[in-house]
């Protein structure tokens, strides 16, 4: 069955003299929304579509929008030899050749490679082209490379998870020991969750083309490409990859450090990017170099909590034992007893004994761990990313005679340096918000828990019905894209087989707590003049007020989660 939407030019306009029906017809069958096969991309990139592809790209506009981003990423790593595995019509291969990189250009579409070779000649370069399917890349392309690039939203052509894993494994195998993979994708999270919109500033630069989703669900993004110069229409069926899912696959294949950029910027901000660019390094680092593998969000949190200003504030102003949200009997109650009350309330009903092995994720100064060890005689491992806080934690453990029960481990909870299937209880207080990879955090919790293990945690979260734009001041200060929410955690833990959820909603306490901290800070300002910078105090006041306003406006949520399988 052929429709106007399946060919270019459409039926009404007739075929151009240079094209046959086969050149312009994309076969999607009776129900195009059911075409979810990795191999189908060969039939989608017909000659007529390929010949129009450069109108979609807009070479000059794309070069201006990208700037030197990719060249800078490669040059900073000393890259010389690059494999472009998604050559398309050759834009990125030509840019690399112009910059002096030795480049091999591969693609699964013969039509695309023919056009790329032609474009290369027009720009004064002879492309070394190889037709290759990613799943058999090592069979068809030879040699080792300093870098592999997979750009143009191309990875979304893989519909089968086995295909995605195999392709990434092939990329990994073809890289040198210190190689880098750069892979981009549309921001499908935004499209799936909030609908499609685009600034049309990055990647899609052609001014005579409209590219927008015609159909979207969790397993298919069917895009329609309308070329306004002649009215021709083409389609691509792609898999809507979520950002965190792609990052997880990269880690599981073996990539060690992954940085993600939104429209060539950092991964946080008040505006959702059109595209994500993942830069994944293969270099293996031993445990004592794990800090180099931290995500951007974790690095930001680590640098913050390691600063002299933050250490002084949290240790002296906030209290230095329990630096988390408290449960207050009255709005003017001191912070310390309210914070202690949270610890005691969390422990209730968790079946803790002297035999219970507990992992405290984001332990801060270790106040909760020491209370648990002292109260129950159990062993607690404190995992925390701030070396400054960890040193204080160890000192306090020794001073209180609890260092035989409380261990302190430097590390990020996105990739924890602790063993599988070991802990009976995972405990955390107001820490998960600092991760940009919360799905990975949940997966790590699942990994380290024994069968039948329990989880108890608190976290400042977005309300399930929050207006994301209203959280922009909080997110900007934390350098994050999102906060978790009660619904998010229920959904993610359920994916790992957890089915018993209890959430005590104490959102009002979040507002009370940050209001109390603000009052304590204002009262302590004269005492700490010179010990804490004016800039830090000013920024902290602004941040605390944002939390208070967010809580009062109904955009935030906080409480105690108890989760069991």
Coordinates of C-alpha atoms in Angstrom, one line a residue:
X1 CA 0.0 0.0 0.0
X2 CA 1.4 3.4 -1.0
X3 CA 0.2 6.7 0.4
X4 CA 1.2 10.3 -0.1
X5 CA 3.0 10.2 3.2
X6 CA 5.2 7.3 2.0
X7 CA 6.8 8.9 -0.9
X8 CA 8.4 12.1 -2.2
X9 CA 7.3 14.0 -4.2
X10 CA 3.8 13.0 -3.0
X11 CA 1.2 11.4 -5.3
X12 CA -0.5 14.7 -6.2
X13 CA 2.8 16.2 -7.4
X14 CA 3.9 13.2 -9.3
X15 CA 7.5 11.8 -9.5
X16 CA 10.5 13.9 -10.5
X17 CA 12.0 12.6 -13.8
X18 CA 15.2 11.5 -12.1
X19 CA 13.4 9.2 -9.6
X20 CA 11.7 5.9 -9.9
X21 CA 9.0 4.7 -7.6
X22 CA 11.6 2.6 -5.7
X23 CA 13.7 5.7 -5.1
X24 CA 11.0 7.5 -3.2
X25 CA 8.8 4.8 -1.7
X26 CA 9.3 3.9 2.0
X27 CA 7.6 0.7 2.8
X28 CA 5.9 0.7 6.2
X29 CA 3.0 -1.6 5.5
X30 CA -0.6 -1.3 6.6
X31 CA 0.3 -0.1 10.1
X32 CA 3.5 2.0 10.1
X33 CA 3.3 2.4 13.9
X34 CA 3.9 -1.4 14.3
X35 CA 7.2 -1.3 12.4
X36 CA 9.7 -1.7 15.2
X37 CA 12.6 -3.7 13.6
X38 CA 16.2 -2.7 13.7
X39 CA 16.8 -3.8 10.1
X40 CA 14.1 -1.6 8.7
X41 CA 16.3 1.4 8.5
X42 CA 17.7 0.1 5.2
X43 CA 14.2 0.5 3.6
X44 CA 13.7 4.0 5.2
X45 CA 16.8 5.6 3.7
X46 CA 15.7 5.5 0.1
X47 CA 17.5 7.5 -2.5
X48 CA 15.0 10.3 -2.7
X49 CA 15.1 10.8 1.1
X50 CA 18.9 10.7 1.2
X51 CA 19.2 13.3 -1.6
X52 CA 17.1 15.6 0.6
X53 CA 18.9 14.8 3.8
X54 CA 21.4 17.7 3.5
X55 CA 18.5 20.1 3.3
X56 CA 17.5 18.8 6.7
X57 CA 21.0 19.0 8.2
X58 CA 21.8 22.5 6.8
X59 CA 25.6 22.1 6.8
X60 CA 26.4 25.7 7.5
X61 CA 23.8 26.1 10.2
X62 CA 24.9 22.9 11.9
X63 CA 28.5 23.8 11.8
X64 CA 27.6 27.1 13.5
X65 CA 25.5 25.5 16.2
X66 CA 28.1 22.8 17.0
X67 CA 31.0 25.2 17.0
X68 CA 34.2 23.3 18.0
X69 CA 32.5 21.1 20.6
X70 CA 33.4 17.7 19.1
X71 CA 36.8 18.9 17.9
X72 CA 37.6 20.2 21.4
X73 CA 36.4 17.0 23.1
X74 CA 38.7 14.9 20.8
X75 CA 41.7 17.2 20.9
X76 CA 41.6 17.4 24.7
X77 CA 42.1 13.6 24.8
X78 CA 44.9 13.5 22.2
X79 CA 42.8 11.7 19.6
X80 CA 44.3 11.2 16.2
X81 CA 42.3 8.3 14.6
X82 CA 38.5 8.5 14.5
X83 CA 35.8 6.0 13.3
X84 CA 32.6 7.7 12.3
X85 CA 30.0 4.9 12.6
X86 CA 27.0 7.0 11.6
X87 CA 28.4 8.8 8.6
X88 CA 25.1 9.7 7.0
X89 CA 25.8 12.2 4.2
X90 CA 29.2 12.9 5.6
X91 CA 28.9 16.1 7.6
X92 CA 30.8 15.1 10.7
X93 CA 33.4 13.1 8.8
X94 CA 34.2 16.1 6.6
X95 CA 34.5 18.3 9.7
X96 CA 36.9 15.8 11.3
X97 CA 39.0 15.7 8.1
X98 CA 39.1 19.5 7.9
X99 CA 40.4 19.5 11.5
X100 CA 43.2 17.1 10.7
X101 CA 41.9 13.8 12.2
X102 CA 42.5 10.5 10.4
X103 CA 38.9 9.4 9.8
X104 CA 37.2 6.3 8.6
X105 CA 33.5 6.7 7.6
X106 CA 31.1 3.8 8.2
X107 CA 27.3 3.5 7.8
X108 CA 24.8 0.8 7.3
X109 CA 23.1 2.6 4.4
X110 CA 24.8 2.3 1.0
X111 CA 22.8 5.2 -0.3
X112 CA 24.0 7.4 2.6
X113 CA 27.7 6.4 2.0
X114 CA 27.4 7.2 -1.7
X115 CA 26.1 10.7 -0.9
X116 CA 28.7 11.1 1.8
X117 CA 31.5 10.3 -0.7
X118 CA 30.1 12.8 -3.2
X119 CA 29.9 15.5 -0.5
X120 CA 33.4 14.8 0.6
X121 CA 34.7 15.3 -2.9
X122 CA 32.8 18.6 -3.1
X123 CA 34.6 19.8 0.1
X124 CA 38.0 18.7 -1.1
X125 CA 38.3 15.4 0.7
X126 CA 38.2 11.7 -0.3
X127 CA 36.3 9.8 2.4
X128 CA 37.4 6.3 3.3
X129 CA 33.9 4.7 3.4
X130 CA 32.9 1.3 4.7
X131 CA 29.4 -0.1 4.7
X132 CA 29.0 -1.8 8.1
X133 CA 26.2 -2.9 10.5
X134 CA 27.2 -1.9 14.1
X135 CA 26.3 -5.4 15.3
X136 CA 29.1 -6.8 13.2
X137 CA 31.4 -3.8 13.2
X138 CA 34.6 -5.7 14.0
X139 CA 33.9 -8.0 11.1
X140 CA 33.6 -5.2 8.5
X141 CA 35.9 -2.5 9.8
X142 CA 39.5 -3.2 10.9
X143 CA 41.9 -1.6 13.3
X144 CA 41.8 0.2 16.6
X145 CA 40.6 3.8 17.0
X146 CA 41.3 6.6 19.5
X147 CA 37.6 7.6 19.2
X148 CA 34.3 6.5 17.8
X149 CA 31.5 9.0 17.1
X150 CA 27.9 7.9 16.7
X151 CA 26.0 11.2 16.0
X152 CA 22.8 12.4 14.3
X153 CA 20.5 10.6 16.7
X154 CA 21.5 7.4 14.9
X155 CA 21.6 5.0 17.9
X156 CA 17.8 5.2 18.1
X157 CA 17.6 3.0 14.9
X158 CA 18.2 0.0 17.2
X159 CA 14.9 -1.4 18.5
X160 CA 16.1 -4.5 20.2
X161 CA 18.0 -4.3 23.5
X162 CA 20.3 -7.1 22.4
X163 CA 21.1 -5.1 19.3
X164 CA 22.0 -2.0 21.5
X165 CA 24.2 -4.0 23.8
X166 CA 25.9 -5.7 20.9
X167 CA 26.5 -2.4 19.1
X168 CA 28.0 -0.8 22.2
X169 CA 30.2 -3.9 22.8
X170 CA 31.5 -3.6 19.2
X171 CA 32.3 0.1 19.7
X172 CA 34.0 -0.7 23.0
X173 CA 36.1 -3.5 21.4
X174 CA 37.3 -1.3 18.6
X175 CA 38.5 1.5 20.8
X176 CA 42.1 1.6 22.2
X177 CA 42.5 1.1 25.9
X178 CA 42.1 4.9 26.5
X179 CA 39.6 5.5 23.8
X180 CA 36.4 7.6 23.9
X181 CA 32.9 7.1 22.4
X182 CA 30.7 10.1 21.6
X183 CA 27.1 9.4 21.1
X184 CA 24.1 11.7 20.8
X185 CA 20.3 11.3 21.0
X186 CA 17.2 13.4 21.0
X187 CA 15.8 14.4 24.4
X188 CA 13.2 11.7 24.3
X189 CA 12.5 12.0 28.0
X190 CA 11.1 15.5 27.4
X191 CA 9.1 14.3 24.3
X192 CA 7.6 11.2 26.2
X193 CA 6.9 13.1 29.4
X194 CA 5.9 16.6 28.2
X195 CA 5.3 16.4 24.5
X196 CA 7.4 17.6 21.6
X197 CA 8.8 21.1 21.3
X198 CA 12.1 22.2 19.7
X199 CA 14.2 25.4 19.7
X200 CA 15.4 24.2 16.2
X201 CA 18.7 25.6 17.1
X202 CA 20.9 22.5 17.5
X203 CA 21.4 19.6 15.0
X204 CA 18.2 20.4 13.0
X205 CA 19.3 23.5 11.2
X206 CA 17.7 23.4 7.8
X207 CA 15.3 26.3 7.3
X208 CA 13.1 24.6 4.6
X209 CA 12.4 21.4 6.6
X210 CA 10.0 20.5 9.4
X211 CA 10.9 17.4 11.5
X212 CA 8.4 16.4 14.2
X213 CA 7.0 13.3 15.8
X214 CA 3.8 11.9 14.1
X215 CA 3.4 9.2 16.7
X216 CA 5.1 8.5 20.0
X217 CA 4.9 5.8 22.7
X218 CA 7.5 4.1 24.9
X219 CA 8.6 1.8 22.1
X220 CA 8.4 4.0 19.0
X221 CA 9.0 7.6 17.9
X222 CA 7.8 8.0 14.3
X223 CA 9.1 11.2 12.9
X224 CA 7.7 13.0 9.8
X225 CA 10.1 15.1 7.7
X226 CA 8.4 17.6 5.5
X227 CA 10.5 19.4 2.8
X228 CA 8.7 22.6 2.1
X229 CA 10.5 23.4 -1.2
X230 CA 8.7 20.7 -3.0
X231 CA 6.2 19.3 -0.5
X232 CA 7.9 16.0 -0.2
X233 CA 7.3 13.9 2.9
X234 CA 9.4 11.1 4.5
X235 CA 9.3 9.2 7.7
X236 CA 11.8 7.5 10.1
X237 CA 10.8 5.0 12.8
X238 CA 13.1 5.2 15.8
X239 CA 13.2 3.9 19.4
X240 CA 12.8 6.7 22.0
X241 CA 15.8 6.2 24.2
X242 CA 15.8 7.7 27.6
X243 CA 19.0 9.4 28.7
X244 CA 19.6 7.4 31.9
X245 CA 18.9 4.2 30.1
X246 CA 21.6 4.9 27.5
X247 CA 24.1 5.9 30.2
X248 CA 23.4 2.7 32.1
X249 CA 24.0 0.5 29.0
X250 CA 27.3 2.3 28.4
X251 CA 28.4 1.6 32.0
X252 CA 27.3 -2.1 31.8
X253 CA 29.3 -2.6 28.6
X254 CA 32.4 -1.3 30.4
X255 CA 32.7 2.5 29.8
X256 CA 34.1 4.0 33.0
X257 CA 33.3 7.7 33.0
X258 CA 30.3 9.2 31.2
X259 CA 29.6 12.9 30.9
X260 CA 26.4 14.1 29.3
X261 CA 25.9 17.5 27.7
X262 CA 22.6 19.1 26.8
X263 CA 22.9 21.0 23.5
X264 CA 26.7 21.2 24.0
X265 CA 26.2 22.6 27.5
X266 CA 26.4 21.2 31.0
X267 CA 23.7 18.7 32.1
X268 CA 21.7 21.1 34.2
X269 CA 19.7 24.3 33.6
X270 CA 16.3 25.7 33.5
X271 CA 15.5 24.7 29.9
X272 CA 15.3 21.2 28.5
X273 CA 17.8 20.6 25.7
X274 CA 16.8 19.3 22.3
X275 CA 19.7 16.8 22.2
X276 CA 21.9 14.9 24.7
X277 CA 25.6 14.2 23.9
X278 CA 27.2 11.4 25.9
X279 CA 31.0 11.4 26.1
X280 CA 32.1 7.9 27.4
X281 CA 35.7 7.0 28.3
X282 CA 37.0 3.5 28.2
X283 CA 40.1 4.1 30.4
X284 CA 39.9 1.8 33.4
X285 CA 40.6 3.4 36.8
X286 CA 41.3 1.5 40.0
X287 CA 39.3 2.1 43.2
X288 CA 41.6 4.8 44.5
X289 CA 40.9 6.9 41.3
X290 CA 37.1 6.4 41.4
X291 CA 36.5 10.1 41.9
X292 CA 37.5 10.7 38.3
X293 CA 34.6 8.6 37.2
X294 CA 32.0 10.6 39.1
X295 CA 29.2 12.1 37.0
X296 CA 29.0 15.9 36.7
X297 CA 26.3 16.2 39.3
X298 CA 28.3 14.1 41.8
X299 CA 31.5 16.1 41.1
X300 CA 29.5 19.3 41.8
X301 CA 28.2 17.9 45.1
X302 CA 31.6 16.6 46.1
X303 CA 33.3 19.9 45.4
X304 CA 30.6 21.8 47.3
X305 CA 30.8 19.6 50.5
X306 CA 34.5 19.5 50.4
X307 CA 34.7 23.3 50.5
X308 CA 35.8 25.1 53.7
X309 CA 32.7 27.2 53.7
X310 CA 30.3 24.3 53.5
X311 CA 32.2 22.2 56.1
X312 CA 32.2 25.1 58.5
X313 CA 28.5 25.8 57.9
X314 CA 27.3 22.2 58.2
X315 CA 29.5 21.4 61.2
X316 CA 29.1 24.6 63.2
X317 CA 25.8 26.1 62.2
X318 CA 23.8 23.0 61.3
X319 CA 25.1 20.9 64.1
X320 CA 27.8 18.5 62.8
X321 CA 26.1 15.3 63.8
X322 CA 22.8 15.0 61.9
X323 CA 22.8 17.3 58.9
X324 CA 19.4 16.3 57.5
X325 CA 15.8 17.3 57.7
X326 CA 14.3 17.1 61.2
X327 CA 10.8 16.2 62.6
X328 CA 9.8 19.2 64.7
X329 CA 7.3 19.3 67.6
X330 CA 7.1 23.1 67.2
X331 CA 8.3 25.5 64.6
X332 CA 10.8 27.1 67.0
X333 CA 12.3 23.8 68.3
X334 CA 16.1 23.6 68.1
X335 CA 17.5 21.7 65.1
X336 CA 19.4 18.9 67.0
X337 CA 16.5 17.2 68.8
X338 CA 14.3 17.4 65.7
X339 CA 17.0 15.8 63.6
X340 CA 17.5 13.1 66.1
X341 CA 13.8 12.4 66.1
X342 CA 14.0 11.7 62.3
X343 CA 16.7 9.1 62.9
X344 CA 14.6 7.4 65.6
X345 CA 11.4 7.5 63.6
X346 CA 13.2 6.0 60.5
X347 CA 14.5 3.0 62.6
X348 CA 11.1 2.1 63.9
X349 CA 9.7 -1.1 62.3
X350 CA 12.9 -1.9 60.4
X351 CA 13.7 -5.1 62.4
X352 CA 17.2 -3.9 63.2
X353 CA 19.3 -6.2 65.5
X354 CA 23.0 -6.6 66.3
X355 CA 23.3 -8.9 63.3
X356 CA 21.9 -6.3 60.8
X357 CA 24.4 -5.0 58.3
X358 CA 23.5 -1.5 57.3
X359 CA 24.7 0.7 54.4
X360 CA 24.2 4.4 55.0
X361 CA 24.3 6.1 51.6
X362 CA 25.4 9.8 51.8
X363 CA 26.3 9.5 55.4
X364 CA 27.6 13.0 55.9
X365 CA 29.3 13.3 59.4
X366 CA 27.9 9.8 60.4
X367 CA 25.5 10.9 63.2
X368 CA 22.9 8.4 62.1
X369 CA 25.4 5.5 61.7
X370 CA 26.8 6.1 65.2
X371 CA 23.3 6.2 66.7
X372 CA 22.4 2.9 65.0
X373 CA 25.6 1.3 66.1
X374 CA 25.3 2.5 69.7
X375 CA 21.6 1.6 70.0
X376 CA 21.5 -1.8 68.3
X377 CA 25.2 -2.9 68.3
X378 CA 25.0 -3.4 64.6
X379 CA 27.6 -2.8 61.9
X380 CA 27.2 0.2 59.7
X381 CA 29.1 1.2 56.5
X382 CA 29.1 4.9 55.8
X383 CA 29.4 5.7 52.1
X384 CA 29.9 9.4 51.3
X385 CA 31.5 11.4 48.5
X386 CA 33.1 14.2 50.6
X387 CA 36.5 13.3 51.9
X388 CA 36.3 16.3 54.3
X389 CA 33.1 15.0 55.9
X390 CA 34.5 11.5 55.9
X391 CA 37.6 12.5 57.9
X392 CA 35.4 14.2 60.5
X393 CA 33.2 11.1 60.6
X394 CA 36.2 8.8 61.3
X395 CA 37.4 11.2 64.0
X396 CA 34.0 11.2 65.7
X397 CA 33.8 7.4 65.5
X398 CA 37.2 7.0 67.3
X399 CA 36.3 9.6 69.9
X400 CA 33.0 7.9 70.7
X401 CA 34.6 4.4 70.7
X402 CA 32.5 3.2 67.8
X403 CA 35.1 2.8 65.0
X404 CA 34.9 -1.0 65.4
X405 CA 31.2 -0.8 64.3
X406 CA 31.2 2.0 61.8
X407 CA 33.3 1.9 58.6
X408 CA 33.7 5.0 56.4
X409 CA 34.1 4.5 52.6
X410 CA 34.8 7.3 50.1
X411 CA 32.5 6.9 47.1
X412 CA 29.5 7.8 45.0
X413 CA 26.2 6.0 45.4
X414 CA 25.9 6.0 41.6
X415 CA 28.6 3.3 41.5
X416 CA 29.4 2.0 45.0
X417 CA 32.7 0.3 45.8
X418 CA 30.9 -2.2 48.0
X419 CA 30.1 -5.9 47.4
X420 CA 26.9 -7.4 45.9
X421 CA 24.2 -9.1 48.1
X422 CA 25.8 -8.1 51.4
X423 CA 23.6 -5.5 53.2
X424 CA 20.4 -6.2 55.1
X425 CA 19.3 -2.6 55.2
X426 CA 20.1 0.4 53.0
X427 CA 19.6 3.7 54.9
X428 CA 19.8 7.2 53.4
X429 CA 18.9 10.7 54.5
X430 CA 18.4 13.6 52.1
X431 CA 21.2 12.6 49.8
X432 CA 19.7 11.1 46.6
X433 CA 18.8 14.5 45.3
X434 CA 22.4 15.1 44.6
X435 CA 22.5 12.4 41.9
X436 CA 21.7 13.1 38.3
X437 CA 21.4 9.3 37.8
X438 CA 18.7 8.2 40.3
X439 CA 17.7 5.2 38.3
X440 CA 21.3 4.0 38.6
X441 CA 21.2 4.7 42.4
X442 CA 18.1 2.4 42.7
X443 CA 19.8 -0.2 40.6
X444 CA 22.9 0.0 42.9
X445 CA 20.7 -0.4 46.0
X446 CA 19.2 -3.5 44.5
X447 CA 22.7 -4.9 43.7
X448 CA 24.1 -4.6 47.2
X449 CA 21.0 -5.8 49.2
X450 CA 20.6 -9.4 50.3
X451 CA 17.4 -11.2 49.1
X452 CA 14.6 -9.8 51.4
X453 CA 16.6 -6.7 52.2
X454 CA 15.0 -3.5 53.3
X455 CA 15.3 0.2 52.3
X456 CA 14.5 3.3 54.4
X457 CA 15.3 6.8 53.2
X458 CA 14.2 10.4 53.1
X459 CA 14.9 12.8 50.2
X460 CA 13.7 16.3 49.3
X461 CA 11.6 15.6 46.2
X462 CA 9.3 17.2 43.7
X463 CA 5.6 16.6 44.3
X464 CA 4.2 14.1 41.8
X465 CA 2.2 16.9 40.3
X466 CA 4.9 19.6 40.5
X467 CA 5.3 22.3 37.9
X468 CA 8.9 21.7 36.8
X469 CA 9.5 25.3 35.8
X470 CA 8.6 26.4 39.4
X471 CA 11.5 24.3 40.7
X472 CA 14.1 26.1 38.4
X473 CA 15.7 28.1 41.2
X474 CA 16.3 25.0 43.3
X475 CA 17.6 22.9 40.4
X476 CA 19.9 25.7 39.2
X477 CA 21.5 26.0 42.6
X478 CA 22.0 22.2 42.8
X479 CA 23.2 22.0 39.2
X480 CA 20.5 19.4 38.4
X481 CA 17.9 18.7 35.7
X482 CA 15.3 17.2 38.0
X483 CA 14.4 16.1 41.5
X484 CA 13.0 12.6 42.3
X485 CA 9.4 12.3 43.3
X486 CA 7.4 9.7 45.4
X487 CA 6.0 8.3 42.2
X488 CA 9.4 8.1 40.6
X489 CA 10.8 6.0 43.5
X490 CA 7.9 3.7 43.6
X491 CA 8.1 3.0 39.9
X492 CA 11.9 2.5 39.9
X493 CA 12.0 0.2 42.9
X494 CA 9.1 -1.8 41.5
X495 CA 11.2 -2.5 38.4
X496 CA 13.6 -4.3 40.6
X497 CA 11.0 -6.5 42.3
X498 CA 10.2 -4.3 45.4
X499 CA 6.4 -4.3 46.1
X500 CA 5.9 -3.2 49.6
X501 CA 6.0 0.6 49.9
X502 CA 5.2 2.9 52.8
X503 CA 5.6 6.6 52.5
X504 CA 5.0 8.8 55.6
X505 CA 4.4 12.2 54.1
X506 CA 6.0 15.0 56.2
X507 CA 6.3 17.7 53.6
X508 CA 5.4 20.4 56.1
X509 CA 8.5 19.4 58.1
X510 CA 10.7 20.3 55.0
X511 CA 9.4 23.9 55.1
X512 CA 9.8 24.1 58.9
X513 CA 13.3 22.7 58.8
X514 CA 14.7 25.0 56.1
X515 CA 13.1 27.9 57.9
X516 CA 14.8 26.9 61.1
X517 CA 18.2 26.6 59.4
X518 CA 17.7 30.0 57.8
X519 CA 17.0 31.5 61.3
X520 CA 20.1 29.8 62.8
X521 CA 22.3 31.1 59.9
X522 CA 21.0 34.6 60.3
X523 CA 21.6 34.5 64.1
X524 CA 25.1 33.1 63.6
X525 CA 26.3 35.5 61.0
X526 CA 28.2 37.8 63.3
X527 CA 30.0 34.9 65.0
X528 CA 31.2 33.4 61.7
X529 CA 32.2 36.6 59.9
X530 CA 35.5 35.8 58.2
X531 CA 35.1 32.0 58.8
X532 CA 32.4 31.7 56.2
X533 CA 32.5 33.8 53.1
X534 CA 29.9 36.5 52.5
X535 CA 29.1 35.0 49.1
X536 CA 28.5 31.6 50.6
X537 CA 26.2 33.0 53.3
X538 CA 24.3 35.0 50.7
X539 CA 23.9 32.0 48.3
X540 CA 22.8 29.8 51.2
X541 CA 20.1 32.2 52.4
X542 CA 18.8 32.4 48.8
X543 CA 18.8 28.6 48.6
X544 CA 17.1 28.1 51.9
X545 CA 14.4 30.6 51.0
X546 CA 13.8 28.7 47.7
X547 CA 13.3 25.5 49.6
X548 CA 10.8 27.2 51.9
X549 CA 8.9 28.8 49.0
X550 CA 8.9 25.5 47.1
X551 CA 7.4 23.7 50.1
X552 CA 4.8 26.3 50.8
X553 CA 3.7 26.4 47.1
X554 CA 3.0 22.6 47.1
X555 CA 5.8 21.9 44.5
X556 CA 7.9 19.8 46.9
X557 CA 7.5 16.6 48.9
X558 CA 9.4 15.0 51.8
X559 CA 8.9 12.1 54.1
X560 CA 10.1 8.7 55.1
X561 CA 10.1 5.8 52.6
X562 CA 10.1 2.2 53.8
X563 CA 10.5 -0.3 51.0
X564 CA 10.6 -4.1 51.1
X565 CA 10.4 -6.8 48.4

